[in-house]
Short mmCIF file of N, CA and C in Angstrom, two decimals:
data_model
loop_
_atom_site.label_atom_id
_atom_site.label_comp_id
_atom_site.label_asym_id
_atom_site.label_seq_id
_atom_site.Cartn_x
_atom_site.Cartn_y
_atom_site.Cartn_z
N MET A 1 5.48 12.34 16.98
CA MET A 1 6.78 12.23 16.36
C MET A 1 7.61 11.17 17.06
N LYS A 2 8.28 10.36 16.28
CA LYS A 2 9.07 9.29 16.89
C LYS A 2 10.42 9.82 17.38
N GLU A 3 10.93 9.15 18.40
CA GLU A 3 12.23 9.53 18.97
C GLU A 3 13.35 9.16 18.00
N LEU A 4 14.46 9.86 18.14
CA LEU A 4 15.65 9.49 17.37
C LEU A 4 16.13 8.14 17.86
N ALA A 5 16.64 7.34 16.95
CA ALA A 5 17.16 6.02 17.31
C ALA A 5 18.43 6.20 18.13
N GLU A 6 18.47 5.55 19.29
CA GLU A 6 19.67 5.62 20.14
C GLU A 6 20.59 4.46 19.81
N LEU A 7 21.85 4.78 19.59
CA LEU A 7 22.86 3.78 19.29
C LEU A 7 23.83 3.66 20.45
N THR A 8 24.50 2.53 20.52
CA THR A 8 25.64 2.39 21.42
C THR A 8 26.87 2.86 20.66
N GLU A 9 27.93 3.11 21.38
CA GLU A 9 29.17 3.53 20.73
C GLU A 9 29.65 2.45 19.76
N LYS A 10 29.55 1.19 20.17
CA LYS A 10 29.99 0.08 19.32
C LYS A 10 29.18 0.04 18.02
N GLU A 11 27.86 0.22 18.12
CA GLU A 11 27.02 0.23 16.92
C GLU A 11 27.41 1.37 15.98
N LEU A 12 27.63 2.55 16.55
CA LEU A 12 28.00 3.69 15.74
C LEU A 12 29.36 3.49 15.07
N LEU A 13 30.32 2.96 15.80
CA LEU A 13 31.64 2.71 15.22
C LEU A 13 31.52 1.74 14.04
N GLY A 14 30.64 0.76 14.14
CA GLY A 14 30.42 -0.17 13.03
C GLY A 14 29.81 0.51 11.83
N ARG A 15 28.87 1.41 12.06
CA ARG A 15 28.24 2.15 10.96
C ARG A 15 29.23 3.08 10.28
N LEU A 16 30.13 3.67 11.06
CA LEU A 16 31.09 4.62 10.51
C LEU A 16 32.09 3.96 9.58
N ALA A 17 32.26 2.65 9.73
CA ALA A 17 33.22 1.93 8.91
C ALA A 17 32.70 1.74 7.48
N GLU A 18 31.40 1.95 7.27
CA GLU A 18 30.81 1.76 5.94
C GLU A 18 31.22 2.92 5.03
N PRO A 19 31.80 2.64 3.87
CA PRO A 19 32.25 3.71 2.97
C PRO A 19 31.07 4.49 2.40
N GLY A 20 31.26 5.80 2.24
CA GLY A 20 30.24 6.65 1.64
C GLY A 20 29.05 6.94 2.52
N ASN A 21 29.12 6.52 3.77
CA ASN A 21 28.01 6.70 4.70
C ASN A 21 28.04 8.12 5.29
N ARG A 22 26.93 8.86 5.19
CA ARG A 22 26.82 10.20 5.78
C ARG A 22 25.64 10.20 6.73
N GLU A 23 25.90 10.55 7.98
CA GLU A 23 24.84 10.59 8.97
C GLU A 23 25.20 11.56 10.09
N ALA A 24 24.24 11.79 10.97
CA ALA A 24 24.43 12.74 12.06
C ALA A 24 24.13 12.06 13.39
N VAL A 25 24.88 12.48 14.40
CA VAL A 25 24.74 11.91 15.74
C VAL A 25 24.60 13.05 16.74
N LEU A 26 23.56 12.97 17.57
CA LEU A 26 23.38 13.93 18.65
C LEU A 26 23.93 13.31 19.93
N PHE A 27 24.98 13.91 20.46
CA PHE A 27 25.51 13.49 21.75
C PHE A 27 24.69 14.20 22.82
N PHE A 28 24.22 13.44 23.81
CA PHE A 28 23.32 13.98 24.82
C PHE A 28 23.57 13.32 26.17
N THR A 29 22.95 13.87 27.20
CA THR A 29 22.82 13.19 28.48
C THR A 29 21.34 13.19 28.83
N PRO A 30 20.87 12.17 29.54
CA PRO A 30 19.45 12.04 29.81
C PRO A 30 18.82 13.20 30.61
N LEU A 31 19.56 13.84 31.48
CA LEU A 31 18.98 14.89 32.32
C LEU A 31 19.17 16.29 31.76
N CYS A 32 19.70 16.41 30.57
CA CYS A 32 20.00 17.71 29.95
C CYS A 32 18.75 18.26 29.26
N GLY A 33 18.23 19.37 29.77
CA GLY A 33 17.05 19.99 29.19
C GLY A 33 17.30 20.53 27.79
N THR A 34 18.45 21.12 27.58
CA THR A 34 18.79 21.65 26.26
C THR A 34 18.91 20.52 25.24
N CYS A 35 19.39 19.37 25.70
CA CYS A 35 19.48 18.19 24.82
C CYS A 35 18.09 17.76 24.36
N LYS A 36 17.13 17.83 25.25
CA LYS A 36 15.75 17.44 24.90
C LYS A 36 15.18 18.39 23.85
N VAL A 37 15.47 19.69 23.98
CA VAL A 37 15.02 20.67 22.99
C VAL A 37 15.69 20.39 21.64
N ALA A 38 16.99 20.12 21.66
CA ALA A 38 17.72 19.82 20.43
C ALA A 38 17.14 18.58 19.76
N GLU A 39 16.84 17.56 20.55
CA GLU A 39 16.28 16.34 19.99
C GLU A 39 14.92 16.61 19.36
N ARG A 40 14.11 17.43 20.01
CA ARG A 40 12.79 17.77 19.48
C ARG A 40 12.92 18.45 18.12
N MET A 41 13.87 19.39 18.00
CA MET A 41 14.09 20.06 16.72
C MET A 41 14.55 19.06 15.66
N LEU A 42 15.42 18.14 16.04
CA LEU A 42 15.90 17.13 15.09
C LEU A 42 14.80 16.18 14.66
N GLN A 43 13.85 15.91 15.54
CA GLN A 43 12.70 15.08 15.18
C GLN A 43 11.89 15.75 14.08
N VAL A 44 11.74 17.07 14.17
CA VAL A 44 11.02 17.82 13.13
C VAL A 44 11.76 17.70 11.80
N VAL A 45 13.07 17.86 11.84
CA VAL A 45 13.89 17.74 10.62
C VAL A 45 13.75 16.33 10.04
N GLU A 46 13.84 15.33 10.90
CA GLU A 46 13.74 13.94 10.45
C GLU A 46 12.37 13.66 9.84
N ALA A 47 11.32 14.25 10.39
CA ALA A 47 9.97 14.03 9.89
C ALA A 47 9.78 14.59 8.48
N SER A 48 10.64 15.50 8.07
CA SER A 48 10.55 16.06 6.72
C SER A 48 10.86 15.00 5.66
N GLY A 49 11.58 13.95 6.06
CA GLY A 49 11.91 12.88 5.13
C GLY A 49 13.06 13.20 4.20
N LYS A 50 13.66 14.36 4.34
CA LYS A 50 14.73 14.76 3.43
C LYS A 50 16.07 14.91 4.14
N ALA A 51 16.17 14.40 5.34
CA ALA A 51 17.39 14.53 6.13
C ALA A 51 18.23 13.26 6.05
N ILE A 52 19.53 13.42 6.27
CA ILE A 52 20.40 12.26 6.37
C ILE A 52 20.00 11.48 7.62
N PRO A 53 20.41 10.23 7.75
CA PRO A 53 20.05 9.46 8.94
C PRO A 53 20.52 10.15 10.23
N LEU A 54 19.64 10.19 11.23
CA LEU A 54 19.91 10.83 12.51
C LEU A 54 19.85 9.81 13.63
N HIS A 55 20.79 9.92 14.55
CA HIS A 55 20.84 9.03 15.71
C HIS A 55 21.21 9.87 16.94
N LYS A 56 21.07 9.25 18.10
CA LYS A 56 21.56 9.90 19.31
C LYS A 56 22.42 8.91 20.08
N LEU A 57 23.33 9.47 20.87
CA LEU A 57 24.28 8.65 21.62
C LEU A 57 24.52 9.32 22.96
N ASN A 58 24.31 8.57 24.03
CA ASN A 58 24.54 9.08 25.38
C ASN A 58 26.05 9.24 25.58
N ILE A 59 26.49 10.47 25.78
CA ILE A 59 27.92 10.75 25.87
C ILE A 59 28.58 10.05 27.06
N ASN A 60 27.79 9.71 28.07
CA ASN A 60 28.34 9.00 29.23
C ASN A 60 28.86 7.61 28.86
N TYR A 61 28.38 7.06 27.74
CA TYR A 61 28.79 5.73 27.31
C TYR A 61 29.55 5.77 25.99
N ALA A 62 30.17 6.90 25.69
CA ALA A 62 30.88 7.06 24.41
C ALA A 62 32.28 7.61 24.64
N ARG A 63 33.02 6.96 25.48
CA ARG A 63 34.36 7.45 25.84
C ARG A 63 35.28 7.60 24.63
N GLU A 64 35.32 6.60 23.77
CA GLU A 64 36.24 6.64 22.63
C GLU A 64 35.91 7.79 21.67
N LEU A 65 34.64 7.88 21.26
CA LEU A 65 34.25 8.93 20.32
C LEU A 65 34.31 10.31 20.96
N ARG A 66 33.99 10.39 22.24
CA ARG A 66 34.06 11.68 22.95
C ARG A 66 35.48 12.22 22.88
N GLN A 67 36.45 11.37 23.06
CA GLN A 67 37.85 11.80 23.00
C GLN A 67 38.32 12.02 21.57
N ARG A 68 38.01 11.09 20.69
CA ARG A 68 38.46 11.18 19.30
C ARG A 68 37.92 12.44 18.62
N TRP A 69 36.65 12.74 18.87
CA TRP A 69 36.01 13.89 18.21
C TRP A 69 36.05 15.15 19.07
N GLN A 70 36.66 15.07 20.23
CA GLN A 70 36.82 16.20 21.14
C GLN A 70 35.48 16.90 21.43
N ILE A 71 34.51 16.11 21.89
CA ILE A 71 33.21 16.65 22.25
C ILE A 71 33.36 17.36 23.59
N ALA A 72 33.12 18.66 23.60
CA ALA A 72 33.37 19.47 24.79
C ALA A 72 32.16 19.58 25.71
N SER A 73 30.95 19.52 25.15
CA SER A 73 29.73 19.64 25.96
C SER A 73 28.56 19.07 25.19
N VAL A 74 27.43 18.98 25.84
CA VAL A 74 26.20 18.51 25.20
C VAL A 74 25.15 19.62 25.30
N PRO A 75 24.23 19.67 24.36
CA PRO A 75 24.13 18.80 23.19
C PRO A 75 25.21 19.14 22.17
N CYS A 76 25.59 18.12 21.43
CA CYS A 76 26.55 18.31 20.34
C CYS A 76 26.08 17.45 19.17
N LEU A 77 25.85 18.09 18.05
CA LEU A 77 25.45 17.39 16.83
C LEU A 77 26.67 17.26 15.94
N VAL A 78 27.00 16.02 15.59
CA VAL A 78 28.17 15.75 14.75
C VAL A 78 27.69 15.14 13.44
N VAL A 79 28.11 15.74 12.33
CA VAL A 79 27.82 15.20 11.01
C VAL A 79 29.07 14.47 10.55
N VAL A 80 28.89 13.21 10.19
CA VAL A 80 30.02 12.35 9.83
C VAL A 80 29.81 11.81 8.42
N GLU A 81 30.88 11.85 7.64
CA GLU A 81 30.83 11.27 6.30
C GLU A 81 32.06 10.40 6.12
N ALA A 82 31.83 9.16 5.76
CA ALA A 82 32.91 8.18 5.56
C ALA A 82 33.84 8.14 6.78
N GLY A 83 33.27 8.23 7.97
CA GLY A 83 34.05 8.13 9.21
C GLY A 83 34.73 9.41 9.64
N GLU A 84 34.65 10.48 8.85
CA GLU A 84 35.30 11.75 9.17
C GLU A 84 34.27 12.80 9.58
N VAL A 85 34.59 13.55 10.62
CA VAL A 85 33.70 14.62 11.08
C VAL A 85 33.68 15.74 10.05
N GLN A 86 32.47 16.07 9.58
CA GLN A 86 32.29 17.15 8.61
C GLN A 86 31.82 18.43 9.31
N ALA A 87 31.08 18.27 10.41
CA ALA A 87 30.57 19.43 11.16
C ALA A 87 30.34 19.02 12.60
N ARG A 88 30.53 19.98 13.49
CA ARG A 88 30.30 19.78 14.93
C ARG A 88 29.57 21.02 15.42
N GLU A 89 28.32 20.87 15.82
CA GLU A 89 27.50 22.01 16.24
C GLU A 89 27.08 21.84 17.70
N TYR A 90 27.32 22.88 18.48
CA TYR A 90 26.88 22.89 19.87
C TYR A 90 25.62 23.73 20.04
N ALA A 91 25.45 24.72 19.20
CA ALA A 91 24.28 25.61 19.27
C ALA A 91 23.29 25.20 18.19
N MET A 92 22.13 24.76 18.60
CA MET A 92 21.08 24.39 17.65
C MET A 92 20.28 25.67 17.37
N HIS A 93 20.60 26.33 16.28
CA HIS A 93 20.07 27.66 15.98
C HIS A 93 18.60 27.66 15.61
N GLY A 94 18.06 26.54 15.29
CA GLY A 94 16.66 26.44 14.90
C GLY A 94 16.46 25.34 13.89
N VAL A 95 15.20 25.00 13.65
CA VAL A 95 14.88 23.90 12.75
C VAL A 95 15.37 24.19 11.34
N ASP A 96 15.23 25.44 10.87
CA ASP A 96 15.66 25.76 9.50
C ASP A 96 17.18 25.60 9.35
N PHE A 97 17.94 26.02 10.35
CA PHE A 97 19.40 25.84 10.34
C PHE A 97 19.75 24.36 10.29
N LEU A 98 19.11 23.56 11.14
CA LEU A 98 19.38 22.12 11.19
C LEU A 98 18.96 21.44 9.90
N PHE A 99 17.84 21.87 9.32
CA PHE A 99 17.39 21.28 8.06
C PHE A 99 18.45 21.51 6.97
N ASP A 100 18.98 22.72 6.86
CA ASP A 100 20.01 23.01 5.87
C ASP A 100 21.27 22.19 6.11
N LEU A 101 21.64 22.03 7.38
CA LEU A 101 22.84 21.28 7.72
C LEU A 101 22.70 19.80 7.40
N LEU A 102 21.50 19.28 7.57
CA LEU A 102 21.28 17.82 7.48
C LEU A 102 20.57 17.34 6.23
N LYS A 103 20.30 18.23 5.30
CA LYS A 103 19.58 17.77 4.10
C LYS A 103 20.46 16.81 3.30
N GLU A 104 19.78 15.90 2.61
CA GLU A 104 20.50 14.94 1.80
C GLU A 104 21.19 15.65 0.66
N ALA A 105 22.37 15.19 0.32
CA ALA A 105 23.14 15.82 -0.76
C ALA A 105 22.51 15.54 -2.11
#
């Protein structure tokens, strides 16, 4: 399974400016074991081919979005549509939960 594409904060901010864009971002830190488990579950969802675009972003390099979206801890999965936060999940309840959350509309 391929890894989630890692974006910089600047790249993500550019993507968010696109109208009608719906995607999900996993905020993580490299040494976080729970983050690795969350990413693995998201890889399974992404492999289904029916999920919205998924990315990851190292929270240590995302000062602006961390403050704007009030990210309290990692892992944190944020679903964004047209630049607005639609969902913020800290507990990854399982692949089926994530699949339902991230399926294409």
